[in-house]
Coordinates of C-alpha atoms and ligand atoms in Angstrom, one line a residue:
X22 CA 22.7 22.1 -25.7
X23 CA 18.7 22.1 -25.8
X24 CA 17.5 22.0 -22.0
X25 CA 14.1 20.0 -21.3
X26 CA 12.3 21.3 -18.4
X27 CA 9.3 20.4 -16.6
X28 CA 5.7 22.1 -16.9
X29 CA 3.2 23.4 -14.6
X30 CA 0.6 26.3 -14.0
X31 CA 0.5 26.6 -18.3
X32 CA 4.3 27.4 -18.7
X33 CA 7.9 25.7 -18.4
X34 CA 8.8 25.4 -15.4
X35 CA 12.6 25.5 -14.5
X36 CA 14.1 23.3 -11.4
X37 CA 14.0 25.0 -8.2
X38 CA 17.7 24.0 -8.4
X39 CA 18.4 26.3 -10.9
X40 CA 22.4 26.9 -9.9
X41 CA 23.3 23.1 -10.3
X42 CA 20.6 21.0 -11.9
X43 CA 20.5 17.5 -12.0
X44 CA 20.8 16.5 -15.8
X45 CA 20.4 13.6 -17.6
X46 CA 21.6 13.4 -21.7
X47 CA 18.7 12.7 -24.1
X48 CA 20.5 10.6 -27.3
X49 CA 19.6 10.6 -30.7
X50 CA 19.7 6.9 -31.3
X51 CA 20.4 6.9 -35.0
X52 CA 23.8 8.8 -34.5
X53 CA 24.4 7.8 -30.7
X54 CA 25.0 12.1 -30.4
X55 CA 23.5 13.4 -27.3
X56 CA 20.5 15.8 -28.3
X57 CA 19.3 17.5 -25.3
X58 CA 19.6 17.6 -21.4
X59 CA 17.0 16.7 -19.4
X60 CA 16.4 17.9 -16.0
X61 CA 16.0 15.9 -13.4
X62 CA 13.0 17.1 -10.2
X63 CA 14.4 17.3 -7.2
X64 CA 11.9 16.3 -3.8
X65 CA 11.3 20.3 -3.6
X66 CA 10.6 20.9 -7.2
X67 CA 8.1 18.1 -6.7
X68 CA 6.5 19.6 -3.9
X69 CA 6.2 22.8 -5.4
X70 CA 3.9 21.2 -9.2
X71 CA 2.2 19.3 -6.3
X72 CA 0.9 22.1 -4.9
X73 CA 0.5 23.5 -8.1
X74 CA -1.7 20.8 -9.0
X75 CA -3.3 20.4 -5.6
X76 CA -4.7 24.5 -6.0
X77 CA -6.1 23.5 -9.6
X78 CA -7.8 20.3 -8.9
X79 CA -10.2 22.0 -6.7
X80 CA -11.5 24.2 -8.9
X81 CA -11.5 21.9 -12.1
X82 CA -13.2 19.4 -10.1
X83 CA -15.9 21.9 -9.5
X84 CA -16.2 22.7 -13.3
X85 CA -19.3 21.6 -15.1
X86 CA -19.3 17.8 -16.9
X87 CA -19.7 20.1 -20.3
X88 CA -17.2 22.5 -19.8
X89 CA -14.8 19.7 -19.5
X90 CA -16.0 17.5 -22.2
X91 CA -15.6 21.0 -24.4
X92 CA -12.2 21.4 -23.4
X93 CA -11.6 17.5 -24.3
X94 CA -13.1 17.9 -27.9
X95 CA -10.7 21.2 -28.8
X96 CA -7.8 19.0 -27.1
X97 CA -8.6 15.9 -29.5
X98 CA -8.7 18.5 -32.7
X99 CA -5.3 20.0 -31.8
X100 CA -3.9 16.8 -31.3
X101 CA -4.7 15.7 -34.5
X102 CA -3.8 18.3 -36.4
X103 CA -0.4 18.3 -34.2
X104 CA 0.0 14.4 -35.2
X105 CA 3.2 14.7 -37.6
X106 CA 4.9 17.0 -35.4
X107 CA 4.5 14.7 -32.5
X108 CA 5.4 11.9 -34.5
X109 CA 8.7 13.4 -35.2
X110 CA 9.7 14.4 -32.1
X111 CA 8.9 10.6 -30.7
X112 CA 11.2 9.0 -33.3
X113 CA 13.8 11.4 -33.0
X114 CA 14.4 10.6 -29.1
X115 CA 13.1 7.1 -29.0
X116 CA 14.1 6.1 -32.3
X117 CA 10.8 4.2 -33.6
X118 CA 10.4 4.7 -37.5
X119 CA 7.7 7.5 -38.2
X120 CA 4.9 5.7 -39.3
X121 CA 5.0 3.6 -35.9
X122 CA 5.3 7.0 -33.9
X123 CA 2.0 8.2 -35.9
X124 CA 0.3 5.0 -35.1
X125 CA 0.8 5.6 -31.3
X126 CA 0.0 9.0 -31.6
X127 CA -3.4 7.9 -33.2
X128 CA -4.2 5.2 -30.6
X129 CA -3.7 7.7 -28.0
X130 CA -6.2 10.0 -29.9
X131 CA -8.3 7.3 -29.5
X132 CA -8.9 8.1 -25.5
X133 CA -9.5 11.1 -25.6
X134 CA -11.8 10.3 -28.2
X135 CA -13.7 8.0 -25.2
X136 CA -13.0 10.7 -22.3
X137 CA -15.0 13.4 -24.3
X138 CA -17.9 10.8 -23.2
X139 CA -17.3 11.9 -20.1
X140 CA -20.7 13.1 -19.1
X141 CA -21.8 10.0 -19.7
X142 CA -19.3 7.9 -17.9
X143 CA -20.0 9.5 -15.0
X144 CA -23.9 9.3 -14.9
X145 CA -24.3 7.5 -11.4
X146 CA -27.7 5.4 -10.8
X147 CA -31.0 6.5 -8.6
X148 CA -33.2 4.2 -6.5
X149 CA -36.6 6.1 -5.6
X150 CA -38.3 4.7 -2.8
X151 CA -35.8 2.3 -1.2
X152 CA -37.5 2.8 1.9
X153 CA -40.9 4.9 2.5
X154 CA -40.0 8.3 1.3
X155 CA -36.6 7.5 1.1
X156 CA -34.5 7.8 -2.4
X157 CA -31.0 6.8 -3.0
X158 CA -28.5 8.0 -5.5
X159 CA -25.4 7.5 -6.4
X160 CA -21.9 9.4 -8.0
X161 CA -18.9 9.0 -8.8
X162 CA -16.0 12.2 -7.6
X163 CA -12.4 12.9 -8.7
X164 CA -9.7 11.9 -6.8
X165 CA -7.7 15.7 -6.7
X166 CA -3.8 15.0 -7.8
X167 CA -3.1 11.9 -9.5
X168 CA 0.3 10.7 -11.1
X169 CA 1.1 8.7 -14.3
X170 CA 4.9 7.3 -14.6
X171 CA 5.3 6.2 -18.0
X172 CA 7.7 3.7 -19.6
X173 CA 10.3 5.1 -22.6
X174 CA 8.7 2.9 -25.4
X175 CA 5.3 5.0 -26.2
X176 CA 5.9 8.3 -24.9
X177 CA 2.6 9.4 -26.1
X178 CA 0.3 6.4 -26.1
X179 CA 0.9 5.3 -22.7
X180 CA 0.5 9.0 -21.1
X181 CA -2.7 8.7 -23.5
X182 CA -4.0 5.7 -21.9
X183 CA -4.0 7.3 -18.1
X184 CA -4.3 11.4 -18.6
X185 CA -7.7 11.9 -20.7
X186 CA -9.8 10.3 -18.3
X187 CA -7.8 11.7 -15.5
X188 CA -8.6 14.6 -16.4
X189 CA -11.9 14.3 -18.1
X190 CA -12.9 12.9 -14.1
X191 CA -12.1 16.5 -12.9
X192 CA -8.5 15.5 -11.6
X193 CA -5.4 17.2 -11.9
X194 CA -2.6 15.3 -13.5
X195 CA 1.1 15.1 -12.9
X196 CA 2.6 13.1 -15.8
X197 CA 6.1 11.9 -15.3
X198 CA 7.8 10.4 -18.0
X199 CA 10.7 8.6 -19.1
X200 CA 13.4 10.6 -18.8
X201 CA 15.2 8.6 -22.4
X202 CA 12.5 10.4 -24.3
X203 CA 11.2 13.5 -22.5
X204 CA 10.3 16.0 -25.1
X205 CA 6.8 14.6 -26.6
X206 CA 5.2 15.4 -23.0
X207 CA 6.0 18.9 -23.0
X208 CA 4.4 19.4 -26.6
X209 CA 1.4 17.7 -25.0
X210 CA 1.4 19.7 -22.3
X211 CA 1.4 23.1 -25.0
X212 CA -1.2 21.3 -26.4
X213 CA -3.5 21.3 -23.2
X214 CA -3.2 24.8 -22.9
X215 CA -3.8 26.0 -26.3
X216 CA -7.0 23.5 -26.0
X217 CA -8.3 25.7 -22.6
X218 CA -7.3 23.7 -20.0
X219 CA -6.7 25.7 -16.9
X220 CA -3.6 26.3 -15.7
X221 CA -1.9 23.5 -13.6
X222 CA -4.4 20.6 -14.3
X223 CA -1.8 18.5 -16.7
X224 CA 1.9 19.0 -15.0
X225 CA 4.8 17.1 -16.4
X226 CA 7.6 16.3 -13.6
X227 CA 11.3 15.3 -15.8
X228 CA 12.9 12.9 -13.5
X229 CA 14.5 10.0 -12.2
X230 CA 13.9 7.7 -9.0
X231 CA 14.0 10.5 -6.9
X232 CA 10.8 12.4 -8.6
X233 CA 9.1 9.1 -8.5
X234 CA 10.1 8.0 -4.6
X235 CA 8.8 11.7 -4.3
X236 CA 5.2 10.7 -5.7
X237 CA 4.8 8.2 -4.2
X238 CA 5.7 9.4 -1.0
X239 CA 3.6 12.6 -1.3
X240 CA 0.5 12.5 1.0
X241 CA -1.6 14.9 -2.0
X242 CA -1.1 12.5 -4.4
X243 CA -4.0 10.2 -4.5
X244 CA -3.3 8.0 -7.4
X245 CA -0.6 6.5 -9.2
X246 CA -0.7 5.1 -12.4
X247 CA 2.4 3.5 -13.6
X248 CA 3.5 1.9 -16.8
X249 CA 7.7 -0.1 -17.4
X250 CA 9.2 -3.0 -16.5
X251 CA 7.7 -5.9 -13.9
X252 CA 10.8 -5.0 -10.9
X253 CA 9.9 -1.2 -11.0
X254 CA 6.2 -1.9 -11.5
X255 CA 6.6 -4.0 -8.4
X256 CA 8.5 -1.1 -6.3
X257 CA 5.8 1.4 -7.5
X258 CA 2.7 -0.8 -6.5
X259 CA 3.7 -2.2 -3.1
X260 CA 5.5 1.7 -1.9
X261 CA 2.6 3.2 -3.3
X262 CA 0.3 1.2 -1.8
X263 CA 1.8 1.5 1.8
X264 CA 1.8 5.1 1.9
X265 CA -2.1 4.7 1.2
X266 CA -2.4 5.2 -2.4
X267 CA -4.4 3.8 -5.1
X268 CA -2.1 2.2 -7.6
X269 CA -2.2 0.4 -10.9
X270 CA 1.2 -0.8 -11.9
X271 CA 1.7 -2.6 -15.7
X272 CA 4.6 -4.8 -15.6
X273 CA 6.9 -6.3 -18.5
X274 CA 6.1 -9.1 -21.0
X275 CA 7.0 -12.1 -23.0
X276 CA 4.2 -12.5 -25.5
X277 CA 3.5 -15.9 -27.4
X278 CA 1.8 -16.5 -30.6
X279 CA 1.4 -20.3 -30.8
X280 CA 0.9 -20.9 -34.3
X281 CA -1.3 -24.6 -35.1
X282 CA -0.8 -27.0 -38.0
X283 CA -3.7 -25.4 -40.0
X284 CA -2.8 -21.7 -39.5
X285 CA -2.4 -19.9 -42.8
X286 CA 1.4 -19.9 -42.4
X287 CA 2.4 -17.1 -44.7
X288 CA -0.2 -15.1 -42.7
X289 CA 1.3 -16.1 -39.1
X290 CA 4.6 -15.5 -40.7
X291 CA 3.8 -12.0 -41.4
X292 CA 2.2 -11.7 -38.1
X293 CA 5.2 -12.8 -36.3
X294 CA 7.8 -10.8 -38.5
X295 CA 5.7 -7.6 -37.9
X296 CA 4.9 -7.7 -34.6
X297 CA 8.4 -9.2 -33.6
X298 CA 10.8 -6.5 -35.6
X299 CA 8.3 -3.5 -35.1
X300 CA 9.6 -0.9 -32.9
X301 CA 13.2 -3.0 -32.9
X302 CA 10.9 -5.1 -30.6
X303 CA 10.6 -2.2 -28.1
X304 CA 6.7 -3.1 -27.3
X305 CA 5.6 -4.2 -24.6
X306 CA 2.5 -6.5 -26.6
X307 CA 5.7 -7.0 -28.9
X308 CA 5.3 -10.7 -30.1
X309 CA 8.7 -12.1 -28.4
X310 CA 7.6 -15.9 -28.5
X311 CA 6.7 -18.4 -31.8
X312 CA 5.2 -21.5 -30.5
X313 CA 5.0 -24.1 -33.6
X314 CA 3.0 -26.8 -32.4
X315 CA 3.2 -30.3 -34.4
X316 CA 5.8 -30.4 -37.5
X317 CA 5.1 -26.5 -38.6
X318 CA 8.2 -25.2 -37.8
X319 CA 10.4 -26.1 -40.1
X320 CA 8.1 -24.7 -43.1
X321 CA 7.3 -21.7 -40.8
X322 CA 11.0 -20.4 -39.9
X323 CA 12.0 -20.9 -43.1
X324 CA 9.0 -17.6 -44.1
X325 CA 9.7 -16.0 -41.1
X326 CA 13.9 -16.0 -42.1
X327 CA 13.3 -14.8 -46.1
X328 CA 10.8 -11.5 -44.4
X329 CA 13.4 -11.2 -41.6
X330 CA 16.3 -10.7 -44.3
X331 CA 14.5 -7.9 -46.1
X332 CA 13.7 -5.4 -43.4
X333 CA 14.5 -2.4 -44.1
X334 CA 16.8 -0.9 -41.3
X335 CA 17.8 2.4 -41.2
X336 CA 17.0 6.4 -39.9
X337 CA 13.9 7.0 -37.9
X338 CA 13.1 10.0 -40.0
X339 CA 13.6 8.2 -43.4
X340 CA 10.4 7.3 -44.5
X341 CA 11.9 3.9 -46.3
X342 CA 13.0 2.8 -43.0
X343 CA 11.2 -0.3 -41.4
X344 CA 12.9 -0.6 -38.1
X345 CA 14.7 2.3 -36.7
X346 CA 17.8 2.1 -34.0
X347 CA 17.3 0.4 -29.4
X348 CA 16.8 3.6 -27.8
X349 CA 20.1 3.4 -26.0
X350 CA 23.8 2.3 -26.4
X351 CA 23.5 0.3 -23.2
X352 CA 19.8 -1.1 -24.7
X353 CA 21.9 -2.4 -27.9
X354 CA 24.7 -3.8 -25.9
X355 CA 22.2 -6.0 -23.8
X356 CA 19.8 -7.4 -26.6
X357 CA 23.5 -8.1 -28.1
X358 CA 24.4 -9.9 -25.1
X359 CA 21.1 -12.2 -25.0
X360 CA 21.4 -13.2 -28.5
X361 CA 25.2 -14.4 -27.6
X362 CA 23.9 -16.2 -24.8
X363 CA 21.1 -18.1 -26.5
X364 CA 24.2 -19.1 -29.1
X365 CA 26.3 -20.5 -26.1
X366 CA 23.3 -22.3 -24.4
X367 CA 23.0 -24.1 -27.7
X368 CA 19.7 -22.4 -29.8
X369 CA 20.1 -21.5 -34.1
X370 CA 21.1 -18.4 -35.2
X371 CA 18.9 -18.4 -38.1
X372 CA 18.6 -14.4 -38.7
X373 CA 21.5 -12.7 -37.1
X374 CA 21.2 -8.8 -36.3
X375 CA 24.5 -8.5 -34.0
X376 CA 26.3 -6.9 -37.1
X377 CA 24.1 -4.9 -38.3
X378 CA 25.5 -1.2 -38.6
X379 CA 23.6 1.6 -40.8
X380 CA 26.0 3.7 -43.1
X381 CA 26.6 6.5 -42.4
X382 CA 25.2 6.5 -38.9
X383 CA 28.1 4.1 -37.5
X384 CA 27.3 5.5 -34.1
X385 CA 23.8 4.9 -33.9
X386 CA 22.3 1.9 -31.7
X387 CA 21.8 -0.7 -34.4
X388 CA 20.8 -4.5 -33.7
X389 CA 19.2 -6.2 -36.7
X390 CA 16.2 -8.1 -36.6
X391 CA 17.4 -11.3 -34.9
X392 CA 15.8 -15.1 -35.3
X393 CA 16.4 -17.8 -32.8
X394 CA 15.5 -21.1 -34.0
X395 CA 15.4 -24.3 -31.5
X396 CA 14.9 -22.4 -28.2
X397 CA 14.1 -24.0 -25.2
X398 CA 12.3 -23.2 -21.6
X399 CA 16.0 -22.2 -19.9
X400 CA 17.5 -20.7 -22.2
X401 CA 17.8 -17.0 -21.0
X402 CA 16.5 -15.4 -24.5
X403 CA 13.0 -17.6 -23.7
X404 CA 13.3 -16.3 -19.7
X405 CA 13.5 -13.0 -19.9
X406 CA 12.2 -9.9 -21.4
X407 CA 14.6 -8.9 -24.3
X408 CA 12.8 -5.7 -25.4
X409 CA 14.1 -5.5 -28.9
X410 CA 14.3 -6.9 -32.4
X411 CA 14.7 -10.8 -31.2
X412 CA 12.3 -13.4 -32.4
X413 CA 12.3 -17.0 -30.9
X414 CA 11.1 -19.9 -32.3
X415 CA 10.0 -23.0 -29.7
X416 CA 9.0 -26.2 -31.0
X417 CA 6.4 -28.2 -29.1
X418 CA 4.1 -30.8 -30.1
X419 CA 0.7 -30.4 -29.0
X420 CA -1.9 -27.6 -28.1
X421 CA -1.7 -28.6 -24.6
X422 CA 2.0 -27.5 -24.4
X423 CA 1.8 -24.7 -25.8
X424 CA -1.1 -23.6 -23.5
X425 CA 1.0 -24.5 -20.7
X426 CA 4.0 -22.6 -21.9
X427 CA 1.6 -19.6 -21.5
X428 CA 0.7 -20.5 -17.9
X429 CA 3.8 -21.7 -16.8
X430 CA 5.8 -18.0 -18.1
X431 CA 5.1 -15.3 -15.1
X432 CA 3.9 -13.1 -17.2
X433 CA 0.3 -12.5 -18.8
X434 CA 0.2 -9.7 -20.9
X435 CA -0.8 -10.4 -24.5
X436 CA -1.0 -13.8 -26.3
X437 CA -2.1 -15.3 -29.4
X438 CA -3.0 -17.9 -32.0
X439 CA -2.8 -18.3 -35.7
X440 CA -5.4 -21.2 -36.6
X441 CA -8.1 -22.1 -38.8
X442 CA -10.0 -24.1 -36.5
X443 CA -12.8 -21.3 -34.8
X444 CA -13.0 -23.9 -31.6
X445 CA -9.6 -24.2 -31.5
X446 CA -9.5 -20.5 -31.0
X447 CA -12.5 -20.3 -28.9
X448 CA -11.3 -23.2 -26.3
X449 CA -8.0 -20.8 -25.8
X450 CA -9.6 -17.7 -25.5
X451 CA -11.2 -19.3 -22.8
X452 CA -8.6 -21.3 -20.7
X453 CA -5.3 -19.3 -21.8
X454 CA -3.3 -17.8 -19.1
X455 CA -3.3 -14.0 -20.5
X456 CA -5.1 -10.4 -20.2
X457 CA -5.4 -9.9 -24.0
X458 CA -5.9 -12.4 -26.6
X459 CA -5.4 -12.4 -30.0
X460 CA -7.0 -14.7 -32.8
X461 CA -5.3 -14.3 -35.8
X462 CA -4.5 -11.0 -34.9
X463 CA -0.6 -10.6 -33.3
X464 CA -0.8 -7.3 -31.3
X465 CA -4.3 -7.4 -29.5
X466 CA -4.1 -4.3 -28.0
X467 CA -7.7 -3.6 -26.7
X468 CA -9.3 0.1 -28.2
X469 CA -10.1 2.9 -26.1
X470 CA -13.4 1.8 -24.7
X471 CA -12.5 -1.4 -23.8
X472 CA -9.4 -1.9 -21.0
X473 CA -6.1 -2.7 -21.2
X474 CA -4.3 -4.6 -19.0
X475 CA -2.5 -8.2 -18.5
X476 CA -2.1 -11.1 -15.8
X477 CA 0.3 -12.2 -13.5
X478 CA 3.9 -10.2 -13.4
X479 CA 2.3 -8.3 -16.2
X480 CA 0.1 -5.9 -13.9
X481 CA 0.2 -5.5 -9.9
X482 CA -3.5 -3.8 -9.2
X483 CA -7.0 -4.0 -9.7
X484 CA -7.8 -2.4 -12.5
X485 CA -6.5 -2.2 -16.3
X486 CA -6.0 1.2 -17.3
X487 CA -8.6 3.2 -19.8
X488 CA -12.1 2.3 -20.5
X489 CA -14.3 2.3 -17.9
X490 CA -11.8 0.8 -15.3
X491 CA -9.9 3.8 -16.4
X492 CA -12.9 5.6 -15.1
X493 CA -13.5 3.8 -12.0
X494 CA -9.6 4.0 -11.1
X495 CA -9.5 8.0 -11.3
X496 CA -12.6 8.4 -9.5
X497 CA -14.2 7.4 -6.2
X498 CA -17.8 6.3 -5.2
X499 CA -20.2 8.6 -3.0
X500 CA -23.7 6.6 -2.4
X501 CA -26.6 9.7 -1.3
X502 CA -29.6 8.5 0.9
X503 CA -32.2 10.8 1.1
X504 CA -35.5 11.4 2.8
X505 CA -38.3 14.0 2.6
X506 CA -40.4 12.5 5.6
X507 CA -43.9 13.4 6.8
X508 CA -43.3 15.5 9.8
X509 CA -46.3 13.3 11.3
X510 CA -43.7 9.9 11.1
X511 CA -41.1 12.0 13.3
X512 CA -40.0 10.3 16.6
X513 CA -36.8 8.4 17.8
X514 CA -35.6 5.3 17.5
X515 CA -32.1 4.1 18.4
X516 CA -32.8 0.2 16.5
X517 CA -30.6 -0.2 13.7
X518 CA -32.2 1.4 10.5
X519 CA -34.0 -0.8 8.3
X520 CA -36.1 -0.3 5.2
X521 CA -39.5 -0.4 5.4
Ligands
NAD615 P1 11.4 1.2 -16.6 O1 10.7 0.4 -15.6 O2 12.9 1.3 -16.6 O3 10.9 2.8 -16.4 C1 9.6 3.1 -16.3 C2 9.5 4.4 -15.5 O4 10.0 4.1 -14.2 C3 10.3 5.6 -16.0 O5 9.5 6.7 -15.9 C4 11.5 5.6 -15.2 O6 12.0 6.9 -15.0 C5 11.0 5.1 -13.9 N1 12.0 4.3 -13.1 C6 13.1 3.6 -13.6 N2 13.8 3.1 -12.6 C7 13.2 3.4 -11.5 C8 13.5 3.2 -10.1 N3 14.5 2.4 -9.7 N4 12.7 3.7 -9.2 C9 11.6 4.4 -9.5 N5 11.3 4.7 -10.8 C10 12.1 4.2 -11.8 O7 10.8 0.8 -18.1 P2 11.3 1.3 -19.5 O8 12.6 0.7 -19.8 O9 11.2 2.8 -19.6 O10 10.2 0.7 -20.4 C11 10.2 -0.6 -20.9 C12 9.4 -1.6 -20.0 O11 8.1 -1.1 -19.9 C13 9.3 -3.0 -20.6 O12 9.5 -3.9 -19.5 C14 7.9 -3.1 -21.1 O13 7.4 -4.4 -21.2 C15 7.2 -2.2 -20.1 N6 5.9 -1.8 -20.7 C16 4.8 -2.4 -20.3 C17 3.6 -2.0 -20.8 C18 2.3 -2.6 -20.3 O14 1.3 -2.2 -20.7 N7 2.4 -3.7 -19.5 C19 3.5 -1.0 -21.8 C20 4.7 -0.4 -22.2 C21 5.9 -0.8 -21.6

């Protein structure tokens, strides 16, 4: 059985436990066959990358703005050209078709395509002569160790969105990620050092609660940055937090697209079937929601039922595959269980996925693309986050509800409208309840350089991660006062200093 390790100081690393490891099975969702074994950090083997990490920070912190930003640009080019191969090791533990596991790759690319600015992000301001013959400057410093935890849905993206600017700050980063889908970190982390990076600036810790409860618990660990579902995000932010840490915790979602009586319909259709059934629905910007406001719905399911019917499910590695496999047995048996429940509480079935099986890959963790007709504000399938292929349609009548849908749902991550009507869509950009908005567009996941982040049980923090609050999160603020004085003006004064 292939063993997954950890990484630090440039090589594998193996447990400290090495005579009985914890282990946890890594499945191959299209057959359901267990692929690897993952090993799980112990609190000692966390200590011992800390340390690791804490030695390397020092020195990388000390290393010029364009040795870094060199380092960056060679890590960008072998991603690239390592783009395929990544690809294929994300959908062959997570289970996302391979065109989907190239597009995350390439939205990751993305920032470290904006940390290889980093020179620039970093430029602080100067004041000259605040006061007589007194200047002030200002900079910005890394951290020293910082973590990300990282959800199994975009095992590349996500560690993307946190560990270029770490690093491009003049941190050392300790990634820890899912342990469903470990493998695409440690190809990462080859990558780093083929692109230069010194030895123990990008760690990966394999692990479970244990190596996070470690983290967060570790006084050399400055910063956490963590990405899953709202009750862990909320564990991570407020333990984090009280052992003194800077933390930035992105939560779960439930995402609405409110579609108005003069949308394009065939276009919202497509909208919704795409980002619904992508990634089985494993996205966390995933739309999860149809609002049909004022007699649409009928005209709108209806084109949202005859694209449903024709996905294409099947392998994650077969390039005529639309939708691949849930990433778990247990994943498949829960999605299962909503779609039952919203039967019993009394919604439509309209596209039914329970039955789906793929030949020839019985075993695999198959739900078809699902569509729920008629759903209502209790139901659980409209309550909670479903994370995979389910699509549900609610039918209000106004604009007005379906803006308060959006306010009244805990979350806030993503949101958005199909109309034709540009102050329609500028009124809700402006008084929706969400951190990213989409107008006519399904899946508004901000680019690099702007910042990602939602609202409500959707983040618990201050800042959204990348961009420049990406930069401002890894670094902290030093303000220099300085003063060459005429010897002549020397004397003491114990009154307050002001400027004169
Ligand atoms: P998860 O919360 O189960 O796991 C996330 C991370 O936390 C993993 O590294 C996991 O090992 C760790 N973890 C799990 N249980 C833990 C515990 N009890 N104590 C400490 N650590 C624990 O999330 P997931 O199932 O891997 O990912 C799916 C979730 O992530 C969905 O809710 C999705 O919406 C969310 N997500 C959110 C965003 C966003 O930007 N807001 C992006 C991607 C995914």
């Amino acid at each position: 059985m292939r063993r997954i390790t950890h990484w630090t100081n440039g090589a594998h690393y193996k447990t400290l436990e090495a005579a009985s490891p914890s282990l946890h099975a890594v499945h191959d969702p299209v057959t359901g066959a267990t692929q690897a074994e993952v090993e799980l950090a112990s609190r000692s083997d966390v200590d011992f990358i800390v340390a690791a990490a804490t030695t390397a920070a020092a020195s990388w912190a000390q290393t010029s703005l364009s040795r870094r930003a060199r380092v960056l640009f060679a890590f960008r080019e072998l991603m690239e050209a390592a783009a395929d191969d990544l690809a294929r090791i994300i959908s062959s533990e997570h289970g996302k078709v391979l065109s989907d596991a190239r597009g995350e790759v390439a939205r990751g690319i993305e920032v470290i395509e904006f940390a290889c600015g980093i020179p620039h992000l970093l430029k602080g301001s100067h004041s000259e002569s605040v006061s007589t013959e007194t200047d002030v400057h200002s900079m910005r410093q890394p951290l020293g160790v910082v973590a990300g935890i990282t959800p199994f849905n975009f095992p590349a993206m996500v560690p993307m969105w946190m560990f270029p600017i770490a690093i491009a700050c003049g941190n050392a980063f300790i990634l820890k990620p899912s342990e469903r889908d470990p493998s695409a970190s440690i190809r990462i982390a080859e990558i780093w050092r083929d692109a230069g990076l010194p030895d123990g600036v990008f760690n990966v810790i394999q692990g479970d609660k244990v190596a996070v409860d470690a983290l967060l618990e570790h006084p050399d660990v400055k910063a956490i940055s963590f990405v899953g579902s709202t009750p862990i995000a909320r564990y991570v932010y407020e333990t984090g937090t009280k052992h003194g840490k800077r933390v930035q915790a992105l939560g779960g979602a439930k995402n609405h697209m409110i579609v108005l009586p003069d949308a394009d319909l065939e276009t919202a259709a497509d909208a919704a079937v795409s980002a619904g059934y992508g990634s089985a629905g494993e996205r966390c910007m995933a739309i999860s929601v149809v609002v049909a406001v004022g007699g649409v719905a009928d005209e709108l399911v209806s084109m949202i039922a005859e694209r449903t019917r024709v996905i294409n499910v099947g392998p994650s590695l077969d390039p005529a595959s639309e939708m691949g496999p849930v990433v778990t047995g247990a994943h498949r048996d829960r999605v299962r269980d909503y779609i039952d429940a919203g039967e019993a509480s009394g919604a439509s079935i309209v596209v039914d996925g329970r039955g789906v099986e793929v030949q020839g890959n019985e075993g695999g963790f198959w739900v078809g693309p699902t569509l729920i007709d008629h759903v209502t504000t209790e139901m659980s399938v409209y309550t909670d986050e479903i994370f995979g292929p389910v699509l549900c349609v609610v039918r209000v009548d106004t604009y007005e509800q379906a803006v308060s849908l959006v306010a009244d749902n805990p979350y806030g991550n993503g949101v958005a409208i199909f109309t034709r009507d540009g102050g329609a869509a500028r009124r809700f950009a402006n008084e929706v309840d969400a951190g990213m908005v989409g107008i006519n567009v399904p899946i508004p996941v901000p680019v690099a350089y702007y910042s990602f982040g939602g609202w409500g049980h959707s983040l618990f923090g201050d800042t959204h991660v990348h961009g420049t609050e990406g930069v401002h999160f890894y670094t902290r603020g030093k303000v220099v006062t300085t003063r060459w004085a005429d010897p002549s003006t020397r004397g003491t004064d114990l009154g307050f200093p002001t400027n004169k």
